[in-house]
Coordinates of C-alpha atoms in Angstrom, one line a residue:
M3 CA 32.9 -63.8 101.1
K4 CA 33.9 -60.3 100.1
K5 CA 33.5 -61.1 96.4
A6 CA 30.0 -62.6 97.0
L7 CA 29.1 -59.4 99.0
L8 CA 30.3 -57.1 96.1
F9 CA 28.2 -59.2 93.7
L10 CA 25.1 -58.8 95.8
I11 CA 25.6 -55.1 96.0
T12 CA 26.0 -54.8 92.2
I13 CA 22.9 -56.6 91.7
L14 CA 21.0 -54.5 94.3
T15 CA 22.2 -51.4 92.7
F16 CA 21.2 -52.8 89.1
T17 CA 17.8 -53.8 90.3
I18 CA 17.0 -50.3 92.1
C19 CA 18.3 -48.1 89.1
H20 CA 16.3 -50.5 86.9
A21 CA 13.2 -50.1 89.2
Q22 CA 13.7 -46.1 89.1
T23 CA 14.0 -46.2 85.4
D24 CA 10.9 -48.1 85.0
S25 CA 9.0 -46.0 87.5
A26 CA 10.2 -42.9 85.9
E27 CA 8.8 -44.2 82.6
K28 CA 5.4 -44.9 84.1
H29 CA 5.2 -41.5 85.4
N30 CA 6.2 -40.1 82.0
E31 CA 3.4 -42.2 80.5
V32 CA 0.9 -40.9 82.9
G33 CA 1.8 -37.4 82.2
L34 CA 1.4 -37.9 78.4
K35 CA -2.0 -39.3 79.0
K36 CA -3.1 -36.3 81.3
D37 CA -1.5 -34.0 78.7
D38 CA -3.8 -35.4 76.0
M39 CA -6.8 -34.8 78.3
A40 CA -5.6 -31.2 78.7
D41 CA -5.0 -31.9 82.5
F42 CA -1.7 -29.9 82.2
A43 CA -1.3 -29.3 86.0
G44 CA -1.6 -33.1 86.6
A45 CA 0.8 -33.7 83.6
L46 CA 3.3 -31.4 85.1
I47 CA 3.4 -33.3 88.4
E48 CA 4.0 -36.4 86.6
F49 CA 6.8 -35.2 84.6
N50 CA 8.3 -33.6 87.7
K51 CA 8.3 -37.2 89.2
A52 CA 9.8 -38.7 86.1
I53 CA 12.7 -36.3 86.1
A54 CA 13.4 -36.6 89.9
L55 CA 13.8 -40.4 89.1
N56 CA 15.8 -40.1 86.0
P57 CA 17.2 -36.6 85.4
N58 CA 19.3 -37.6 82.3
K59 CA 16.6 -38.2 79.8
G60 CA 16.0 -35.5 77.4
E61 CA 12.4 -36.6 76.6
Y62 CA 11.2 -36.0 80.2
Y63 CA 12.3 -32.4 79.9
F64 CA 10.9 -32.0 76.6
N65 CA 7.6 -33.3 77.7
R66 CA 7.5 -31.0 80.5
G67 CA 8.6 -28.1 78.3
L68 CA 5.6 -28.7 76.3
V69 CA 3.4 -28.5 79.5
Q70 CA 5.0 -25.5 80.5
T71 CA 4.2 -23.9 77.3
A72 CA 0.7 -24.8 77.3
L73 CA 0.4 -23.3 80.8
N74 CA 2.0 -20.0 79.4
D75 CA 5.0 -20.4 81.6
G76 CA 7.5 -19.5 79.0
K77 CA 10.8 -19.3 81.1
A78 CA 10.1 -22.4 82.5
A79 CA 9.3 -24.1 79.1
V80 CA 12.6 -22.8 77.4
A81 CA 14.6 -23.9 80.5
D82 CA 13.1 -27.4 80.0
L83 CA 13.6 -27.4 76.2
T84 CA 17.2 -26.2 76.7
K85 CA 18.0 -28.9 79.1
A86 CA 16.5 -31.3 76.6
I87 CA 18.9 -29.8 73.9
E88 CA 21.8 -30.3 76.2
L89 CA 20.9 -33.8 76.6
E90 CA 20.2 -34.5 73.0
P91 CA 21.7 -31.7 71.0
Q92 CA 20.9 -33.7 67.5
N93 CA 17.1 -33.6 68.2
A94 CA 15.5 -31.1 65.7
R95 CA 12.0 -31.3 67.5
Y96 CA 13.5 -30.0 70.5
Y97 CA 14.6 -26.8 68.9
N98 CA 11.3 -26.4 67.0
Y99 CA 9.3 -26.7 70.2
R100 CA 11.7 -24.2 71.9
G101 CA 11.1 -21.8 69.1
I102 CA 7.3 -22.3 69.6
A103 CA 7.7 -21.4 73.2
K104 CA 9.8 -18.4 72.6
S105 CA 7.4 -17.1 70.1
D106 CA 3.9 -18.0 71.5
V107 CA 4.5 -17.1 75.1
L108 CA 7.7 -15.0 75.3
H109 CA 7.0 -13.2 71.9
E110 CA 10.8 -13.4 71.2
Y111 CA 10.4 -13.7 67.5
A112 CA 14.0 -13.3 66.5
N113 CA 15.2 -15.9 69.0
A114 CA 12.3 -18.1 67.9
C115 CA 13.4 -17.9 64.2
A116 CA 17.1 -19.0 65.2
D117 CA 15.6 -22.1 66.8
Y118 CA 13.6 -22.8 63.7
T119 CA 16.7 -22.4 61.6
A120 CA 18.7 -24.8 63.9
A121 CA 15.8 -27.3 63.5
I122 CA 15.8 -27.0 59.7
K123 CA 19.7 -27.5 59.7
L124 CA 19.4 -30.8 61.6
D125 CA 16.5 -31.9 59.5
P126 CA 15.5 -29.9 56.4
T127 CA 12.8 -32.5 55.4
V128 CA 10.0 -31.3 57.8
A129 CA 7.7 -28.9 56.2
N130 CA 6.5 -27.6 59.6
Y131 CA 9.9 -26.2 60.4
F132 CA 9.8 -24.0 57.5
Y133 CA 6.2 -23.1 58.1
N134 CA 7.0 -22.0 61.7
R135 CA 9.9 -20.1 60.7
A136 CA 7.7 -18.2 58.0
G137 CA 5.4 -17.2 60.8
E138 CA 8.3 -15.7 62.7
E139 CA 9.3 -13.8 59.6
D140 CA 5.7 -12.5 59.3
N141 CA 6.1 -11.2 62.9
L142 CA 9.4 -9.6 61.9
Q143 CA 7.8 -8.1 58.9
D144 CA 10.1 -10.0 56.6
Y145 CA 7.3 -10.9 54.2
T146 CA 9.6 -11.9 51.4
G147 CA 11.5 -14.3 53.7
A148 CA 8.3 -15.6 54.9
I149 CA 7.2 -16.3 51.2
E150 CA 10.3 -18.2 50.7
D151 CA 9.9 -20.5 53.6
Y152 CA 6.2 -21.1 53.0
T153 CA 7.2 -22.0 49.3
K154 CA 9.6 -24.6 50.8
A155 CA 7.1 -25.8 53.2
I156 CA 4.8 -26.3 50.0
K157 CA 7.4 -28.3 48.1
L158 CA 7.9 -30.6 50.9
N159 CA 4.0 -31.0 51.6
G160 CA 1.6 -29.5 49.0
K161 CA -1.4 -30.8 50.6
D162 CA -1.6 -28.6 53.7
G163 CA -4.0 -25.7 53.1
D164 CA -2.4 -23.7 56.0
Y165 CA 0.9 -23.3 53.8
Y166 CA -1.1 -21.8 50.9
Y167 CA -3.1 -19.6 53.4
G168 CA 0.2 -18.2 55.0
R169 CA 1.9 -17.6 51.7
G170 CA -1.3 -15.9 50.4
M171 CA -1.4 -13.5 53.3
M172 CA 2.3 -12.5 52.9
K173 CA 1.6 -11.7 49.3
R174 CA -1.4 -9.6 50.3
M175 CA 1.1 -7.8 52.7
L176 CA 3.3 -7.1 49.7
D177 CA 0.2 -5.8 47.7
D178 CA 0.3 -8.8 45.3
H179 CA -3.3 -9.5 45.6
K180 CA -3.8 -11.6 42.3
K181 CA -1.1 -14.1 43.4
A182 CA -2.5 -14.2 46.8
L183 CA -5.9 -14.8 45.6
I184 CA -4.5 -17.9 43.7
D185 CA -2.9 -19.2 46.9
L186 CA -6.3 -18.6 48.9
D187 CA -8.3 -20.6 46.2
K188 CA -5.7 -23.4 46.7
A189 CA -5.9 -23.4 50.3
I190 CA -9.7 -23.5 50.4
K191 CA -9.7 -26.3 47.6
L192 CA -7.6 -28.4 49.9
D193 CA -9.8 -27.6 53.0
A194 CA -13.1 -25.9 52.5
T195 CA -14.0 -26.1 56.4
Q196 CA -11.7 -23.3 57.6
A197 CA -13.6 -20.0 58.3
R198 CA -10.2 -18.0 58.3
F199 CA -9.3 -19.0 54.8
Y200 CA -12.5 -17.3 53.5
N201 CA -12.1 -14.4 55.7
E202 CA -8.6 -14.0 54.2
R203 CA -9.8 -14.3 50.6
A204 CA -12.6 -11.9 51.4
I205 CA -9.9 -9.4 52.4
I206 CA -7.8 -10.0 49.3
K207 CA -11.0 -9.8 46.9
E208 CA -11.8 -6.5 48.6
N209 CA -8.4 -5.1 47.8
L210 CA -9.2 -6.3 44.2
Q211 CA -12.6 -4.4 44.3
V212 CA -14.3 -7.7 43.9
Y213 CA -16.9 -6.6 46.5
N214 CA -19.7 -8.9 45.9
G215 CA -17.2 -11.9 45.9
A216 CA -15.7 -10.7 49.1
I217 CA -19.2 -10.3 50.8
I218 CA -19.9 -14.0 49.7
D219 CA -16.7 -15.2 51.4
Y220 CA -17.3 -13.1 54.6
D221 CA -20.7 -14.8 54.6
K222 CA -19.2 -18.2 54.3
A223 CA -16.7 -17.5 57.1
V224 CA -19.5 -16.3 59.4
V225 CA -21.5 -19.7 58.7
L226 CA -18.4 -21.8 59.5
D227 CA -17.5 -19.9 62.6
A228 CA -20.4 -17.9 63.9
Q229 CA -18.7 -17.0 67.2
N230 CA -15.8 -15.2 65.6
A231 CA -16.4 -11.4 66.1
E232 CA -13.7 -10.3 63.7
Y233 CA -15.5 -11.9 60.8
Y234 CA -18.8 -9.9 61.3
Y235 CA -16.5 -6.7 61.7
N236 CA -14.6 -7.2 58.5
R237 CA -17.9 -7.7 56.8
G238 CA -19.3 -4.6 58.5
L239 CA -16.3 -2.6 57.4
L240 CA -16.9 -3.5 53.8
K241 CA -20.6 -2.7 53.9
R242 CA -19.8 0.6 55.3
D243 CA -17.4 1.3 52.4
L244 CA -20.4 0.5 50.1
E245 CA -22.5 2.9 52.2
D246 CA -24.7 0.0 53.4
Y247 CA -24.8 1.5 56.8
S248 CA -27.8 -0.4 58.0
G249 CA -25.9 -3.7 57.1
A250 CA -22.8 -2.6 58.5
L251 CA -24.5 -1.6 61.9
I252 CA -26.1 -5.2 62.2
D253 CA -22.7 -6.6 61.8
Y254 CA -21.1 -4.3 64.4
N255 CA -23.9 -5.3 66.8
M256 CA -23.1 -8.9 66.3
A257 CA -19.5 -8.2 66.7
I258 CA -20.0 -6.5 69.9
L259 CA -22.4 -9.1 71.2
L260 CA -19.4 -11.6 70.8
D261 CA -16.6 -9.3 72.0
T262 CA -17.3 -6.4 74.3
T263 CA -13.7 -5.6 74.7
N264 CA -12.6 -4.3 71.4
L265 CA -13.0 -0.4 71.3
N266 CA -12.8 -0.4 67.6
Y267 CA -16.1 -2.2 67.2
Y268 CA -17.8 0.7 68.9
L269 CA -15.9 3.3 67.0
E270 CA -16.9 1.7 63.8
R271 CA -20.5 1.1 65.0
G272 CA -20.5 4.9 65.9
Y273 CA -19.5 5.7 62.2
A274 CA -22.3 3.4 61.0
K275 CA -24.9 5.2 63.1
Y276 CA -23.8 8.5 61.7
G277 CA -24.2 7.0 58.4
I278 CA -28.0 6.5 59.2
S279 CA -28.3 9.9 60.9
D280 CA -28.1 8.5 64.4
I281 CA -25.9 11.3 65.7
P282 CA -26.5 10.8 69.4
G283 CA -25.9 7.1 69.0
A284 CA -22.9 7.6 67.1
L285 CA -21.4 9.8 69.8
A286 CA -22.5 7.6 72.5
D287 CA -20.4 4.8 70.9
C288 CA -17.5 7.0 70.7
D289 CA -17.8 7.9 74.5
K290 CA -18.0 4.1 75.2
A291 CA -14.8 3.7 73.3
I292 CA -13.1 6.7 75.3
R293 CA -14.3 5.1 78.7
M294 CA -12.9 1.9 77.8
A295 CA -9.5 3.5 76.8
P296 CA -9.1 6.9 78.0
D297 CA -5.5 7.1 76.5
S298 CA -6.6 6.0 73.0
S299 CA -5.9 8.9 70.4
D300 CA -8.0 7.2 67.9
S301 CA -11.1 7.4 70.0
Y302 CA -11.0 11.1 70.3
Y303 CA -10.1 11.4 66.7
K304 CA -12.9 9.4 65.5
R305 CA -15.4 11.3 67.9
A306 CA -13.9 14.6 66.7
C307 CA -14.7 13.5 63.0
I308 CA -18.4 12.8 63.9
K309 CA -18.6 16.2 65.8
Y310 CA -17.1 17.9 62.6
W311 CA -19.4 16.2 60.2
S312 CA -22.3 17.3 62.6
E313 CA -21.1 20.8 62.3
D314 CA -19.9 21.0 66.0
I315 CA -16.6 22.7 65.1
A316 CA -15.5 23.8 68.5
G317 CA -16.2 20.4 69.9
A318 CA -14.3 18.8 67.0
L319 CA -11.3 20.9 67.8
K320 CA -11.4 19.9 71.4
D321 CA -11.3 16.2 70.6
F322 CA -8.6 16.7 67.9
T323 CA -6.5 18.7 70.3
I324 CA -6.8 15.7 72.8
A325 CA -6.0 13.2 70.1
K326 CA -2.9 15.3 69.2
E327 CA -1.6 15.3 72.7
L328 CA -2.1 11.6 73.1
A329 CA -0.2 10.8 69.8
P330 CA 2.2 13.6 69.2
K331 CA 3.6 12.0 66.1
D332 CA 0.2 11.9 64.5
V333 CA 0.5 14.5 61.8
D334 CA -3.2 14.1 60.7
A335 CA -4.3 15.2 64.2
V336 CA -2.2 18.3 64.0
Y337 CA -3.7 18.9 60.5
E338 CA -7.3 18.5 61.7
C339 CA -6.6 21.0 64.6
G340 CA -5.3 23.7 62.1
K341 CA -8.4 22.9 59.7
M342 CA -10.8 23.3 62.7
K343 CA -9.0 26.7 63.7
F344 CA -9.4 28.1 60.1
Y345 CA -13.0 27.2 60.2
L346 CA -13.3 29.0 63.5
K347 CA -11.3 32.0 62.0
Q348 CA -8.5 31.5 64.1
Y349 CA -6.1 32.0 61.1
D350 CA -2.7 32.6 62.8
A351 CA -3.1 29.5 64.9
A352 CA -4.3 27.6 61.9
I353 CA -1.2 28.6 60.0
T354 CA 1.0 27.5 62.9
D355 CA -0.5 24.0 62.7
M356 CA -0.2 23.7 59.1
D357 CA 3.5 24.9 59.4
N358 CA 4.0 22.0 61.7
V359 CA 2.4 19.5 59.3
I360 CA 4.5 20.7 56.4
D361 CA 7.7 20.6 58.5
R362 CA 6.9 16.9 59.0
D363 CA 5.6 16.3 55.7
A364 CA 6.6 18.5 52.9
K365 CA 4.1 16.8 50.4
Y366 CA 1.0 17.3 52.6
A367 CA -1.1 19.1 49.9
N368 CA -3.9 19.9 52.2
A369 CA -1.7 21.7 54.6
Y370 CA -0.6 24.0 51.9
Y371 CA -4.2 24.6 50.9
F372 CA -5.4 25.7 54.3
K373 CA -2.1 27.8 55.0
G374 CA -2.8 29.6 51.7
A375 CA -6.4 30.1 52.5
A376 CA -5.6 31.4 56.0
K377 CA -3.1 33.9 54.6
I378 CA -5.5 35.1 52.0
E379 CA -8.1 35.7 54.9
L380 CA -5.4 37.7 56.7
G381 CA -4.8 39.9 53.5
Q382 CA -1.5 38.2 52.6
T383 CA -3.0 37.4 49.0
T384 CA 0.3 36.9 47.1
A385 CA 1.9 34.5 49.7
G386 CA -1.5 32.6 50.0
C387 CA -2.0 32.2 46.2
E388 CA 1.5 30.9 46.0
L389 CA 0.7 28.3 48.6
L390 CA -2.5 27.3 46.9
A391 CA -0.7 26.7 43.6
K392 CA 1.8 24.4 45.7
A393 CA -1.3 22.5 47.1
Q394 CA -2.8 22.2 43.6
A395 CA 0.7 20.9 42.2
L396 CA 0.6 18.3 45.0
G397 CA -2.9 17.2 43.9
C398 CA -5.4 19.1 46.1
E399 CA -8.3 19.6 44.0
E400 CA -10.1 22.1 46.3
A401 CA -7.1 24.5 45.5
V402 CA -8.4 24.7 42.1
D403 CA -11.5 26.8 42.7
Q404 CA -9.8 28.8 45.3
I405 CA -7.3 30.0 42.8
K406 CA -10.0 30.8 40.3
N407 CA -11.9 32.8 42.9
R408 CA -9.1 34.3 45.0
C409 CA -6.1 34.7 43.0
K410 CA -6.7 37.1 39.9

């Protein structure tokens, strides 16, 4: 009788466990379907149920970790993916996706890089692991290391345009523009539908001074993705550099229409408006940028430039001073303050600012120029001319005429 009872208990236990396993798997399958439909909240509920019924299966934690990543809950995602790794320590995919969660959500680039390295160690045949690690090396400004990993990814899979695109960007960051262009040409040959490929190639062509080609590529990027404000902005910057201020203004207007939150768009539109002699409009755009970000030194600096170009020297000094206070390490703001003081005939104050600049950067040629010119104005001709000679030696062309006229 006891043997029969024990046998019955064993059968019941097995049946219950088997039923729980089946039920857990069903919840997991439903969760995957909801994940595919981007119903991440619903998927999370299903994966929670699956784990409650079977807490020893790494796949369930892995799936829940991916959903947590999609929901931008980085800590929960990493916790789930870590649990998945504990249960299945030889699964390279788990390390790879934990790296993605650390990078995309928590911005822990070095830790993410370590996870990709672990994935590569477990399975060095997957191109995407090298590709992902290259992305982290980019974030860590290890451009040479990134190029090496993109190259490894390309050797494993030479038909993915993203790999050439990434390597091309890294080469551009290292100023190897000609080789960068070769990679972007290849990326576009593999996939001519990606607007970002054309945008990147346009930047490279711009650096190579192939301006017409750059405009053509920006045009293509805009056609492929007309809702990306950055592409209009980049094209506007090039048009500005080519002194096509009206064309630049059109592009900046479009960029702002698509994204009203980027203060750089307003600042650059302000420059373009100045280029077409719309000074009130230029200042209004700078004012807008300052209202958006009152602590932005760049906004005050650029408004100061427009005031200076408009011969409002006192107004320019006021804005350059605020820019200097907001960014004490910005040597250019200190220099501009000194230059404005020189034009306002505040020579001693100008010399003080130029000394500050020279203390920070002993090769700042224009600082020697204005310090020397200020000393001459104060009657210290010998010392001033020595400073002008120093400025000329460092490449300041303005010093040449001053030396001819003031240093007999």
